[in-house]
Short mmCIF file of C-alpha atoms in Angstrom, two decimals:
data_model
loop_
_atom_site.label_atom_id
_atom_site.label_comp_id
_atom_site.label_asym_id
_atom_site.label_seq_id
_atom_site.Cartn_x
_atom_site.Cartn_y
_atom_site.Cartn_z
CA UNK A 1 -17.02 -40.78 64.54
CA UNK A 2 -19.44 -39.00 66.60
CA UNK A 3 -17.64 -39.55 69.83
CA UNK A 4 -14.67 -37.73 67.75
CA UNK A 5 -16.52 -34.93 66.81
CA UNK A 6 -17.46 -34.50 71.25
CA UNK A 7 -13.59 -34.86 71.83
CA UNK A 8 -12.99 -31.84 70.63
CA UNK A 9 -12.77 -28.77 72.29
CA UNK A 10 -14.84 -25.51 71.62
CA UNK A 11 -11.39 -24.25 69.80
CA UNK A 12 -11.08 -26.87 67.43
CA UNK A 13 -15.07 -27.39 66.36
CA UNK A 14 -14.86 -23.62 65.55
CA UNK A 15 -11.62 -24.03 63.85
CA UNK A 16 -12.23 -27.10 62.13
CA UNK A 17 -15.75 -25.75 61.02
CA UNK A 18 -14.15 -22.08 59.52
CA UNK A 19 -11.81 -24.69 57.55
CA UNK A 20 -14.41 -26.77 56.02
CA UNK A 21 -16.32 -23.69 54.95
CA UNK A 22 -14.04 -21.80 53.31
CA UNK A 23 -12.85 -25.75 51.78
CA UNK A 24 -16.40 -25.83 50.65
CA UNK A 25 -16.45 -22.49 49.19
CA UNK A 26 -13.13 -23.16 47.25
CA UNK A 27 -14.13 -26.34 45.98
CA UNK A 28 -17.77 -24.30 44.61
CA UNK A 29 -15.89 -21.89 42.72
CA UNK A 30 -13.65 -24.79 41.32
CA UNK A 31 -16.56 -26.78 39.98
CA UNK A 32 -18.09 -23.73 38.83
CA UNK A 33 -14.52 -23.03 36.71
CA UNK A 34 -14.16 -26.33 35.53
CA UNK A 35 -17.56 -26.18 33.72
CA UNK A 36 -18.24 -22.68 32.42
CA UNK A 37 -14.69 -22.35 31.26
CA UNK A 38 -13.05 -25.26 30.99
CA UNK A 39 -15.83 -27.84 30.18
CA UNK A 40 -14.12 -30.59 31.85
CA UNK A 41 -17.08 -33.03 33.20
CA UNK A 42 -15.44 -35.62 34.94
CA UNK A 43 -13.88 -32.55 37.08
CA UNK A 44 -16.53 -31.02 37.85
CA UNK A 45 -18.09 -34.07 39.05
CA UNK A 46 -15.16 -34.89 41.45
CA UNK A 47 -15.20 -30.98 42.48
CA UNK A 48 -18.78 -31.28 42.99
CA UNK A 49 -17.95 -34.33 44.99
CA UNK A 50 -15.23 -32.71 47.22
CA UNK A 51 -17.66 -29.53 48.05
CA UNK A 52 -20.07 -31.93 49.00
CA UNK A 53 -17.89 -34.16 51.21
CA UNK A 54 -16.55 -30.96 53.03
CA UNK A 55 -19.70 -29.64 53.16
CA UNK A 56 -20.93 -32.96 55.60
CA UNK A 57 -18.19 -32.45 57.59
CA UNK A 58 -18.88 -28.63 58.41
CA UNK A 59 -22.32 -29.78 59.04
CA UNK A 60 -20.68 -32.66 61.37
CA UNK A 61 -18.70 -29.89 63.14
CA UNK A 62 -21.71 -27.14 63.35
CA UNK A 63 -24.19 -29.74 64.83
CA UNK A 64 -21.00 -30.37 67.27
CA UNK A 65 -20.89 -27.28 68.53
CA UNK A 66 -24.87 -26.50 69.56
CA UNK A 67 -24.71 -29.87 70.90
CA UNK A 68 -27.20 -31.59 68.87
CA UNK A 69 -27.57 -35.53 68.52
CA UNK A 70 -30.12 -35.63 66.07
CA UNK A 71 -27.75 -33.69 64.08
CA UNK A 72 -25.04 -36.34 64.42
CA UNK A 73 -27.10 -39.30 64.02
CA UNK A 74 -28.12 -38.15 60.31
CA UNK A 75 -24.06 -38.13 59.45
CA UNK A 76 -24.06 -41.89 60.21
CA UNK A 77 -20.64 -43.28 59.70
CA UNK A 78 -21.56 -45.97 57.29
CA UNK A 79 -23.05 -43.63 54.40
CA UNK A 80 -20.51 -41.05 54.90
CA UNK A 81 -17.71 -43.48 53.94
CA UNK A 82 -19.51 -44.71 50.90
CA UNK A 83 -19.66 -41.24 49.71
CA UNK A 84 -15.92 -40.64 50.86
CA UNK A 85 -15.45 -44.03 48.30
CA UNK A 86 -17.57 -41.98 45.63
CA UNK A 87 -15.58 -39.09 45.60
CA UNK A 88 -12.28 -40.60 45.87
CA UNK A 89 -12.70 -42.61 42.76
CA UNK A 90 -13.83 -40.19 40.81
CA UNK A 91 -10.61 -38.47 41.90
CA UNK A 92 -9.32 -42.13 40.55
CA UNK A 93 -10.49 -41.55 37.50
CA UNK A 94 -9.11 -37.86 36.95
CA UNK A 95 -5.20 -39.28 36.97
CA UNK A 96 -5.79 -40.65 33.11
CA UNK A 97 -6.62 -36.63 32.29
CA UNK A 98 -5.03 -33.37 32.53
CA UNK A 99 -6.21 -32.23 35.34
CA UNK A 100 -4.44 -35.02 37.38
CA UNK A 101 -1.43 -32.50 38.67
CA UNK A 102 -4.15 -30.90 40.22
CA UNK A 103 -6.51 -33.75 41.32
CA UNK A 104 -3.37 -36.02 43.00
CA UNK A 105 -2.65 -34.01 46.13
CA UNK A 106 -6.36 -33.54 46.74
CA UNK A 107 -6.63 -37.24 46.46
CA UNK A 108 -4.06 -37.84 48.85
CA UNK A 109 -5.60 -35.82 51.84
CA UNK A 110 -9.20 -36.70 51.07
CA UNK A 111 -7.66 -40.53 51.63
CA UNK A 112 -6.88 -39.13 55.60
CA UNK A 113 -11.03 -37.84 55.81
CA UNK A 114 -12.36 -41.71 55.62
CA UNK A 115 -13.99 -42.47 58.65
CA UNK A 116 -11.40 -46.23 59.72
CA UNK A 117 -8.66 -43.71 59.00
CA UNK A 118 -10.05 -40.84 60.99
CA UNK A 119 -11.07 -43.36 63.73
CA UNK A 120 -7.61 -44.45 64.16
CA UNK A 121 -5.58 -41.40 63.66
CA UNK A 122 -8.20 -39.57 66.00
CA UNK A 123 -8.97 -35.41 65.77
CA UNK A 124 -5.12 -34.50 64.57
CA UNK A 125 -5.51 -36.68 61.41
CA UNK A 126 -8.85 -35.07 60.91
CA UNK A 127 -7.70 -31.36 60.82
CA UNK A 128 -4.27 -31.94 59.57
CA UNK A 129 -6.19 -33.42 56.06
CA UNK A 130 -9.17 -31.08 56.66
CA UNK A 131 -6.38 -28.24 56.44
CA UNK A 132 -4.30 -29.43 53.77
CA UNK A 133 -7.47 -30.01 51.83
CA UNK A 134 -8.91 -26.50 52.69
CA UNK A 135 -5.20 -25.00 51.34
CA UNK A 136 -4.50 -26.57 48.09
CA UNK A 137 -8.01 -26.08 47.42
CA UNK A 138 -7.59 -22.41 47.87
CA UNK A 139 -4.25 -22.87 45.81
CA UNK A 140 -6.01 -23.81 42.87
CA UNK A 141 -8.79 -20.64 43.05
CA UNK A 142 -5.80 -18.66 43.05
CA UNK A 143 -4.28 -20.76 39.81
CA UNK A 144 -7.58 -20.17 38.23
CA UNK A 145 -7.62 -16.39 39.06
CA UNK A 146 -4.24 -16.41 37.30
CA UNK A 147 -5.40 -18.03 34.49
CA UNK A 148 -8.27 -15.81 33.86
CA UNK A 149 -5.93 -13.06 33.91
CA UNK A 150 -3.06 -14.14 31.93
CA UNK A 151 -3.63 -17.46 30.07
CA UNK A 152 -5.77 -17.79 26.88
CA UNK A 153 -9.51 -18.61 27.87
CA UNK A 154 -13.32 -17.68 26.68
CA UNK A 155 -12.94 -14.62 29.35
CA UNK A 156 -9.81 -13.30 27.78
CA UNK A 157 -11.05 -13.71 24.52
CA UNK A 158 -13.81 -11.46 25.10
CA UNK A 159 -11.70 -8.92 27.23
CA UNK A 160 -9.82 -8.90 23.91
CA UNK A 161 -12.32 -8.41 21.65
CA UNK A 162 -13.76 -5.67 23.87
CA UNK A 163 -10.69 -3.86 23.19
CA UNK A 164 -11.07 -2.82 19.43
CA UNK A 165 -13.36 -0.07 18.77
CA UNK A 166 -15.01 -2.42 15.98
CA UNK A 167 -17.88 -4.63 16.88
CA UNK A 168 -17.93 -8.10 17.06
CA UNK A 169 -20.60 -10.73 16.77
CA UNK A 170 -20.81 -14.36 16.75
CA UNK A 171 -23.68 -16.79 16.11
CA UNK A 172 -24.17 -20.47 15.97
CA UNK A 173 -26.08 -22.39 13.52
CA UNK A 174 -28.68 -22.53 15.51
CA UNK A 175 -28.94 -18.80 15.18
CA UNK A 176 -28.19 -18.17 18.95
CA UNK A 177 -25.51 -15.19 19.43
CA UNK A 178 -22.67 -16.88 21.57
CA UNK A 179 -20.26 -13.52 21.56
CA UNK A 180 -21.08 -10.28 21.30
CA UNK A 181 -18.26 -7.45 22.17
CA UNK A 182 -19.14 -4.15 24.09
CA UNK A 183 -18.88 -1.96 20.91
CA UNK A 184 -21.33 -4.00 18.89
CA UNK A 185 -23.23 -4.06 21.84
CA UNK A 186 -23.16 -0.44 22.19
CA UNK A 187 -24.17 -0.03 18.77
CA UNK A 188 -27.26 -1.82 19.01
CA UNK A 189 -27.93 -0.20 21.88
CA UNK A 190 -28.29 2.93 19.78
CA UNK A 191 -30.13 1.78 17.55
CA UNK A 192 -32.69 -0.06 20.11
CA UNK A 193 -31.84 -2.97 19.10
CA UNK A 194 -30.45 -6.17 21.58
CA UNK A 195 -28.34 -9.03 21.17
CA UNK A 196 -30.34 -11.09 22.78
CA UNK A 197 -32.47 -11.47 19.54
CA UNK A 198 -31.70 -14.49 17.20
CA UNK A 199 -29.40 -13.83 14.79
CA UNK A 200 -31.98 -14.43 11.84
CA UNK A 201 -33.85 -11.60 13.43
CA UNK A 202 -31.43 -9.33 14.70
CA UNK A 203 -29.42 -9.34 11.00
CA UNK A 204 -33.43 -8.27 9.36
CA UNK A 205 -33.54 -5.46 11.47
CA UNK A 206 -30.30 -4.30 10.95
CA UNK A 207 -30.94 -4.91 6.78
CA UNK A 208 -33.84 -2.54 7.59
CA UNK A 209 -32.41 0.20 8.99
CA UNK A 210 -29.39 0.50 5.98
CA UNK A 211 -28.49 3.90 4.25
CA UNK A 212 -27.63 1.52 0.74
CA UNK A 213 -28.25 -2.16 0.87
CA UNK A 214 -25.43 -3.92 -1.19
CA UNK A 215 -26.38 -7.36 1.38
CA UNK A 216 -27.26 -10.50 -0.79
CA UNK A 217 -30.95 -12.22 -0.83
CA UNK A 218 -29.40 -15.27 1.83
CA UNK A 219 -27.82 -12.56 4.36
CA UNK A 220 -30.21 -13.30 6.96
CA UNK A 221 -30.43 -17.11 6.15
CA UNK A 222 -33.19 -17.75 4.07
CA UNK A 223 -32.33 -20.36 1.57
CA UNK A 224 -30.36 -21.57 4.29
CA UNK A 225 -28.71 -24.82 4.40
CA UNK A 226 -26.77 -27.43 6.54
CA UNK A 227 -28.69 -25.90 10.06
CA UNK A 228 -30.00 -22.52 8.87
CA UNK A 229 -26.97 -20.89 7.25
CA UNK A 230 -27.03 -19.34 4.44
CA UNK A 231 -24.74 -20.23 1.06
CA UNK A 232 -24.15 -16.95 0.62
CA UNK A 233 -20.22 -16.57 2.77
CA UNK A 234 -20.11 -12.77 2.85
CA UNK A 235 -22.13 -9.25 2.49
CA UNK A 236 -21.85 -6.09 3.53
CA UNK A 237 -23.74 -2.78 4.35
CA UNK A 238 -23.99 0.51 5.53
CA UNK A 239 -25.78 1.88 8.93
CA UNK A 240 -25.79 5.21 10.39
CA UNK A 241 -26.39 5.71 14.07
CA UNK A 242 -28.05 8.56 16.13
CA UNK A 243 -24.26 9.91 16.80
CA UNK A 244 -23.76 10.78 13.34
CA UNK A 245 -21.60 7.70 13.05
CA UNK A 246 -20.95 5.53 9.90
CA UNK A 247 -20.80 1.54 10.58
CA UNK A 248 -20.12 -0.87 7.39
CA UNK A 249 -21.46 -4.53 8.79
CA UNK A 250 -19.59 -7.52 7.27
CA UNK A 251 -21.37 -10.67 7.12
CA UNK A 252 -19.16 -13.93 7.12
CA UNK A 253 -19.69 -17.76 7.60
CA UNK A 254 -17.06 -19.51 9.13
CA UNK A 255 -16.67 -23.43 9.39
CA UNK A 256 -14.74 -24.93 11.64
CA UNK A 257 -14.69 -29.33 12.15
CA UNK A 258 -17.94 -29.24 10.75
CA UNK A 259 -19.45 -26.72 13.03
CA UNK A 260 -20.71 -23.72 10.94
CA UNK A 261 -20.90 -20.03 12.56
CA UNK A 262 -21.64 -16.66 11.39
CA UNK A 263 -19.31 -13.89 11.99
CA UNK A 264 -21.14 -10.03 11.64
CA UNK A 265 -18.18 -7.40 11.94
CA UNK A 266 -19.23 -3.78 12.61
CA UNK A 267 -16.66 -1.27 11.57
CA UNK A 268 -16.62 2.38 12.29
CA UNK A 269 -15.47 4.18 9.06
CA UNK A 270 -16.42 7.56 10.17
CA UNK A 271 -13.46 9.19 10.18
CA UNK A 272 -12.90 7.61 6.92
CA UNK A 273 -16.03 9.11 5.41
CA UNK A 274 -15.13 12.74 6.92
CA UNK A 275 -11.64 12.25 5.09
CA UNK A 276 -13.38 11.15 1.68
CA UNK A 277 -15.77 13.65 1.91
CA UNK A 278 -13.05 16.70 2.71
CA UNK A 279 -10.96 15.03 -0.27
CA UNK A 280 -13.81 15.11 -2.39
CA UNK A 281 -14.18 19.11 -1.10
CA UNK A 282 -9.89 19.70 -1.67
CA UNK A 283 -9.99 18.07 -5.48
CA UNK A 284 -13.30 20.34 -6.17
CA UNK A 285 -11.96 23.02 -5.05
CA UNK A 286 -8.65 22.27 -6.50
CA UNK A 287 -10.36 22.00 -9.31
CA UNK A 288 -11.74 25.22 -9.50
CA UNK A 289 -8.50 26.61 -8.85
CA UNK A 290 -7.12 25.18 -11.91
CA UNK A 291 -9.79 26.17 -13.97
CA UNK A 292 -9.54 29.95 -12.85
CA UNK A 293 -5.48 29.70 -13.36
CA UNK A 294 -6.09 28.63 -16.76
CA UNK A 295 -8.21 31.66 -17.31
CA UNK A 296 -5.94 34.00 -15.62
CA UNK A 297 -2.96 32.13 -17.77
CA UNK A 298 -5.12 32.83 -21.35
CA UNK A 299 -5.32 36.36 -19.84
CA UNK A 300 -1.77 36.52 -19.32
CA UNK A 301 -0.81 35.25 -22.52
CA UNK A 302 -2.74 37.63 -24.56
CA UNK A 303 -1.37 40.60 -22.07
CA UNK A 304 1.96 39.37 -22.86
CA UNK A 305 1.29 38.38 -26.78
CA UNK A 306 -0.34 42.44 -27.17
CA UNK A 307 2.79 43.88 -24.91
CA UNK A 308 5.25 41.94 -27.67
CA UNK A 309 3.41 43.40 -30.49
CA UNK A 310 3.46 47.19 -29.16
CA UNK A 311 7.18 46.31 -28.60
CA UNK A 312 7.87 44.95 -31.90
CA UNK A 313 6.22 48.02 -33.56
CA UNK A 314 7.75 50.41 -30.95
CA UNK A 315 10.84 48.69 -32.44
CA UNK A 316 10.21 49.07 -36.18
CA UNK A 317 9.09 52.28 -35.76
CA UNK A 318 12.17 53.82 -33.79
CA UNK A 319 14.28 52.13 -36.54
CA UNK A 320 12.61 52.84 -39.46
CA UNK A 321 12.02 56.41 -38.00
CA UNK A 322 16.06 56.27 -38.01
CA UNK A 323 17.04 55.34 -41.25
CA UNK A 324 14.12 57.56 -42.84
CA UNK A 325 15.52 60.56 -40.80
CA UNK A 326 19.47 59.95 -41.81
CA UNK A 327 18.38 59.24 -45.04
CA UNK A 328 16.46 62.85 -45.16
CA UNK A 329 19.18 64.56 -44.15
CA UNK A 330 21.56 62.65 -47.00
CA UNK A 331 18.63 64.57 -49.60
CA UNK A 332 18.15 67.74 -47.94
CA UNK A 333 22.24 67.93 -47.82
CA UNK A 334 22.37 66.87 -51.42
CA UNK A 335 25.22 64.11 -50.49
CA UNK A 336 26.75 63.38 -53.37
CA UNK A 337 30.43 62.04 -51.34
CA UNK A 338 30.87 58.41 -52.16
CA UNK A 339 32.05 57.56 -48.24
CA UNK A 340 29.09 59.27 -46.75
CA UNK A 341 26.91 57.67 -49.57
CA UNK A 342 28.56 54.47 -49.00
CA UNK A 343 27.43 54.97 -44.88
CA UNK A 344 24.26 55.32 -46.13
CA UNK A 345 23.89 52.40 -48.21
CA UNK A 346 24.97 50.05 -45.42
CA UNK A 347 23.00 51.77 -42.61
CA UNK A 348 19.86 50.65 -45.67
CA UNK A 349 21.43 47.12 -45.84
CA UNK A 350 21.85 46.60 -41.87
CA UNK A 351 17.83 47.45 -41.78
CA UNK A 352 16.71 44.04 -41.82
CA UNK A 353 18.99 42.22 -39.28
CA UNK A 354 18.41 45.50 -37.05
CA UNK A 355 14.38 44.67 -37.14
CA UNK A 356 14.90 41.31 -36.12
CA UNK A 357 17.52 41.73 -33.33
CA UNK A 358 16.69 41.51 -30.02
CA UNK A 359 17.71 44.71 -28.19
CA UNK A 360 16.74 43.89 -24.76
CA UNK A 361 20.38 42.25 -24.62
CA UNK A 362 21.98 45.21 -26.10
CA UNK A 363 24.14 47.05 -22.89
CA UNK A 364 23.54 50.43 -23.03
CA UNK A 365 27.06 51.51 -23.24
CA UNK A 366 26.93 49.65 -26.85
CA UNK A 367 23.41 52.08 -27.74
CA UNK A 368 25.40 54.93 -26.71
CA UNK A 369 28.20 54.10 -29.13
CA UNK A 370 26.33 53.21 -32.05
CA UNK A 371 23.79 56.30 -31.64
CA UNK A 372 27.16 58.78 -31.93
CA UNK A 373 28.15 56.52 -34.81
CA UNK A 374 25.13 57.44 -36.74
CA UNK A 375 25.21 60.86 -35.48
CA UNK A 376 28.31 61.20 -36.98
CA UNK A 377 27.58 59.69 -40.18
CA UNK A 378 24.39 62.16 -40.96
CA UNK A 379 26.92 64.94 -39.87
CA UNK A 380 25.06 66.12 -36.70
CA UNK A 381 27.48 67.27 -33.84
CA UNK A 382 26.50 64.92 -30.77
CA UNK A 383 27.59 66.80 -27.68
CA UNK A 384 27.15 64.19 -24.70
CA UNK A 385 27.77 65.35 -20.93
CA UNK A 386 27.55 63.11 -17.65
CA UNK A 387 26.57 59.27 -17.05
CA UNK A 388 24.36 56.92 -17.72
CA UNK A 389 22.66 55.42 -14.51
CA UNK A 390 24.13 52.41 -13.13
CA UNK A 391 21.03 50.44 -13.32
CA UNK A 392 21.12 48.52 -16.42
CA UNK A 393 17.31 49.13 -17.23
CA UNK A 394 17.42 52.79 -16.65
CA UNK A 395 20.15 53.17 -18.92
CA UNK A 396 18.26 51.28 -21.56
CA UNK A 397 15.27 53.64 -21.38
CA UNK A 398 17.96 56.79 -21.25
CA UNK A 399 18.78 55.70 -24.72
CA UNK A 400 15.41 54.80 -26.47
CA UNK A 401 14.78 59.23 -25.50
CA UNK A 402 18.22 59.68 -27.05
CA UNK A 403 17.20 57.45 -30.30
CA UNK A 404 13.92 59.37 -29.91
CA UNK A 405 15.43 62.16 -29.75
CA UNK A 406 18.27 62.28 -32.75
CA UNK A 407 14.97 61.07 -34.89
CA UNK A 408 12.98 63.83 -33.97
CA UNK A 409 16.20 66.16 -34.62
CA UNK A 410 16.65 65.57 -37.90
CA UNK A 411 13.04 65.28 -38.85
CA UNK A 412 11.77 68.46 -37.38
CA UNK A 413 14.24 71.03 -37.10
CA UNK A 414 17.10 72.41 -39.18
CA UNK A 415 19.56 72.02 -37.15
CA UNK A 416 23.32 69.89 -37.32
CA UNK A 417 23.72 70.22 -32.78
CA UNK A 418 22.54 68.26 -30.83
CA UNK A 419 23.32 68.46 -26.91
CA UNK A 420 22.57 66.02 -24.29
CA UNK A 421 23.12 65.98 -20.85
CA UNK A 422 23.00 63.43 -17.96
CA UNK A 423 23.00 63.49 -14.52
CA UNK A 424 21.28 62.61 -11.15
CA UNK A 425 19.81 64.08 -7.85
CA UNK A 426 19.12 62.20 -4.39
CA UNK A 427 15.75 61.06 -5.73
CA UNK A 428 16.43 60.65 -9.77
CA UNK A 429 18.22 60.52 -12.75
CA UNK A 430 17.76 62.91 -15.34
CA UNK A 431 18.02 62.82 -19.27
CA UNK A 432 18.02 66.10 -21.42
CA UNK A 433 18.49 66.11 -25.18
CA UNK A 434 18.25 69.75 -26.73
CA UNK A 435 18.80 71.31 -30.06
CA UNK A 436 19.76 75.03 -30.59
CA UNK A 437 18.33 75.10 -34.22
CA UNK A 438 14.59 76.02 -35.75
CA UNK A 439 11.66 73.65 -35.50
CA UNK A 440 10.07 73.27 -38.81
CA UNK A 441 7.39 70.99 -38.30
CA UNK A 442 5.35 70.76 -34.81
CA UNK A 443 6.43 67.32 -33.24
CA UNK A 444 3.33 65.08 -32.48
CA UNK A 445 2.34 62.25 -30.02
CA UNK A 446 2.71 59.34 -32.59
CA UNK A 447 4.06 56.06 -32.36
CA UNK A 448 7.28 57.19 -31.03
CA UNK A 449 7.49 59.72 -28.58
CA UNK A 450 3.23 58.46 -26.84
CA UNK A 451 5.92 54.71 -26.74
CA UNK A 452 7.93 56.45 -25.23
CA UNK A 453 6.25 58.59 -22.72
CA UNK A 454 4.36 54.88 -21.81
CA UNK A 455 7.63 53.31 -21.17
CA UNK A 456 8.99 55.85 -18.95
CA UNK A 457 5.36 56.35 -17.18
CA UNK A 458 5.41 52.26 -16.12
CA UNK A 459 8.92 52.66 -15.07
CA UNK A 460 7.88 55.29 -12.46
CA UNK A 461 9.46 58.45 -14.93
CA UNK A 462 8.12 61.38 -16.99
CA UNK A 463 8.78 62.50 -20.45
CA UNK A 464 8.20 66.55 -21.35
CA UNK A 465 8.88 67.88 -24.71
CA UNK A 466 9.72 71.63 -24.86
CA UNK A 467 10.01 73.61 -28.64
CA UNK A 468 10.76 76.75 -27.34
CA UNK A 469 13.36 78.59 -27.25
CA UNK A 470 14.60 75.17 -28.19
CA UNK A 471 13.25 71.82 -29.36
CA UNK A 472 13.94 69.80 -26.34
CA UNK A 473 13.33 66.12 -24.55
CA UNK A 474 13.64 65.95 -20.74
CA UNK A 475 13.52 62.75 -19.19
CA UNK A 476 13.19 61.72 -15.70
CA UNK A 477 13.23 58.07 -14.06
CA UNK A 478 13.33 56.93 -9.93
CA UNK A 479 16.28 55.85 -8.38
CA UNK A 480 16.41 52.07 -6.69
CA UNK A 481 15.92 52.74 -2.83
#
């Protein structure tokens, strides 16, 4: 095989010797695969094997090349083919296993590298197999590369559990931590703590540095059992880091074909404590809120409940004040006319269901009518001019002055006229109810007309009472804009 390896020209050694390098090379990173990931033995062994075997023959064609003989005479031909045998059973052995679809074609061309078969075939066997070798060898890196990327292995399992911002951290019985993502390591790393620790160690330190310690006694393994885990299958925790951030660690024991490991899940629940906290803030001051509207609602109601009795007495008065006036002027005349005394005696009888009715749903037209009724009836000459406003409410107050006013008539002055005129400029509407007779009695701010004046005021009107040269009410009250 020697004089094979001098047959060759300058071309082919350094040919033949860039194949079985980068052959050698492919077949390292195989083996290397086929243990750390896979955990295959019997193919790393054969890998092993074929890196080896390729690795003679670029030594065969280096020592070639600078012309050295010693060099050759250490590949002797003999022990080279045993180890040729070696590797190709091992190869033998790989077609019962998975890994045959791979190991087959291999098989075949390492067949071509024995040394009868190289003797016969001469330097074109040798680099036709040394090629095919060096290619499906390469083939298979590239598989592996693929696999890394896309298939389901120990390195895709921790790309994937690098991806969640949680951590992640997983320990033998044996206490040695076998997985540890980049956020748990990140948050150990904050807190000057390492991974490398044992887990017995590592989960005391972290116990240690907790804001409130809800972890049972056997969280860190004592009373441990079946190889140093604890009975106790779950805890939890609270840390807080340097950031500011919250972590709740979750302690679990998992058991899988009678292999026991401990599973410590970090989880960032800052956000969730920032939301609790600002809920905590929104039903305080929520709370608060309520409290002061139920104060400002007890207000209210006794605003309201003292604004219904000055109305309800506003309202007996101005119709008590009526009947007691019309019934003054029935004496004073000396009515002794059974139609005007029968007037009388209903306008006494009607008192009652006239306190109790509601006015506010009266329409002003309907006052108006009723108030020249009872004019009429005590014999006083009502002489009304104009309109009332259109607004509904200003009409209503235009006739509590006119009641006012027919009561004050009859009380203080001596008088059966009675004038009132209505009417409106670009800014207001006016009300003025004058009476051409004698006042006997000065008219004073009681009940009635200080009501009345009050009413007007919180409308946005006036009231002015005149008693010379006549006893008269003027009214005013804003237009709408």
């Amino acid at each position: 095989m020697s004089a094979l390896f001098y047959s060759l020209s300058p071309a082919l050694l350094a040919a033949g010797t860039a194949l079985m390098i980068i052959g050698s090379l492919a077949a390292c990173i195989l083996t290397m695969s086929q243990w750390f990931i896979h955990r295959r033995p019997l193919a790393t062994g054969f890998l092993l094997s074929v890196a080896i075997l390729l690795a003679f023959y670029t030594w065969g064609f280096a020592v070639t090349i600078i012309n050295s003989q010693a060099g050759i005479f250490v590949l002797h031909d003999n022990y080279f083919g045993w180890f040729v045998v070696v590797c190709l059973g091992l190869g033998l052995a790989l077609l019962r296993t998975t890994y045959r679809f791979a190991a087959g074609p291999l098989l075949v061309f390492l067949v071509a590298l024995l040394p009868p078969i190289v003797g016969f075939g001469g330097k074109w066997i040798l680099l036709a197999a040394g090629t095919f070798s060096t290619s499906w060898l390469c083939v298979q890196v590239w598989r592996e590369l693929q696999l890394l990327l896309h298939d389901l292995s120990p390195f895709s399992i921790k790309e994937a559990l690098d991806c969640p911002q949680h951590g992640a951290l997983f320990a033998d019985s044996r206490g040695h931590n076998k997985l540890v993502n980049s956020s748990m390591e990140g948050l150990l790393d904050s807190l000057n703590l390492t991974s490398l620790t044992r887990y017995e160690t590592l989960a005391s330190q972290l116990r240690q540095l907790a804001t409130d310690k809800i972890v049972p006694a056997g969280f860190a393994g004592q009373g441990a059992s079946k190889g140093g885990i604890g009975e106790v299958t779950s805890a939890n925790f609270r840390i807080n880091d340097p950031k500011g951030r919250t972590w709740i660690l979750n302690r679990t024991q998992l058991a899988d074909k009678g292999r026991f490991l401990t599973q410590m899940i970090a989880l960032d629940v800052s956000k969730y404590m920032s939301l609790s906290q600002e809920l905590s803030d929104e039903i305080e001051s929520f709370q608060q809120r309520q409290k002061q509207l139920a104060q400002e609602t007890a207000r209210l109601e006794e605003a309201l409940t003292k604004r219904l009795v000055l109305r309800t007495r506003s309202s007996i008065h101005d119709t008590i004040s009526q009947r007691i006036s019309f019934v003054h002027r029935f004496l004073e005349d000396g009515v002794a006319d059974e139609e005007r005394l029968g007037q009388l005696q209903d306008l006494l009888a009607k008192l009652p269901t006239d306190l109790s009715h509601d006015r506010a749903v009266i329409p002003a037209m309907v006052w108006l009518a009723t108030l020249q009724d009872l004019a009429s009836s005590a014999q006083l000459d009502l002489q009304i001019s104009g309109d009332l406003p259109a607004e509904e409410d200003r009409a209503l107050l235009f006739m509590q002055v006119l009641r006012e006013g027919i009561t004050n008539v009859l009380i203080h002055t001596t008088s059966s006229e009675m004038s009132v005129k209505m009417w409106e400029d670009a800014h207001s509407y006016w009300l003025e109810v004058s009476n051409p007779g004698v006042v006997t009695t000065t008219p004073s701010y009681g009940t009635g007309l200080s009501n009345l004046e009050a009413r007007l005021e919180a409308a946005g009107g006036s009231l002015a009472i005149l008693t010379t040269p006549s006893f008269t009410l003027r009214a005013r009250l804003p237009r709408f804009r």
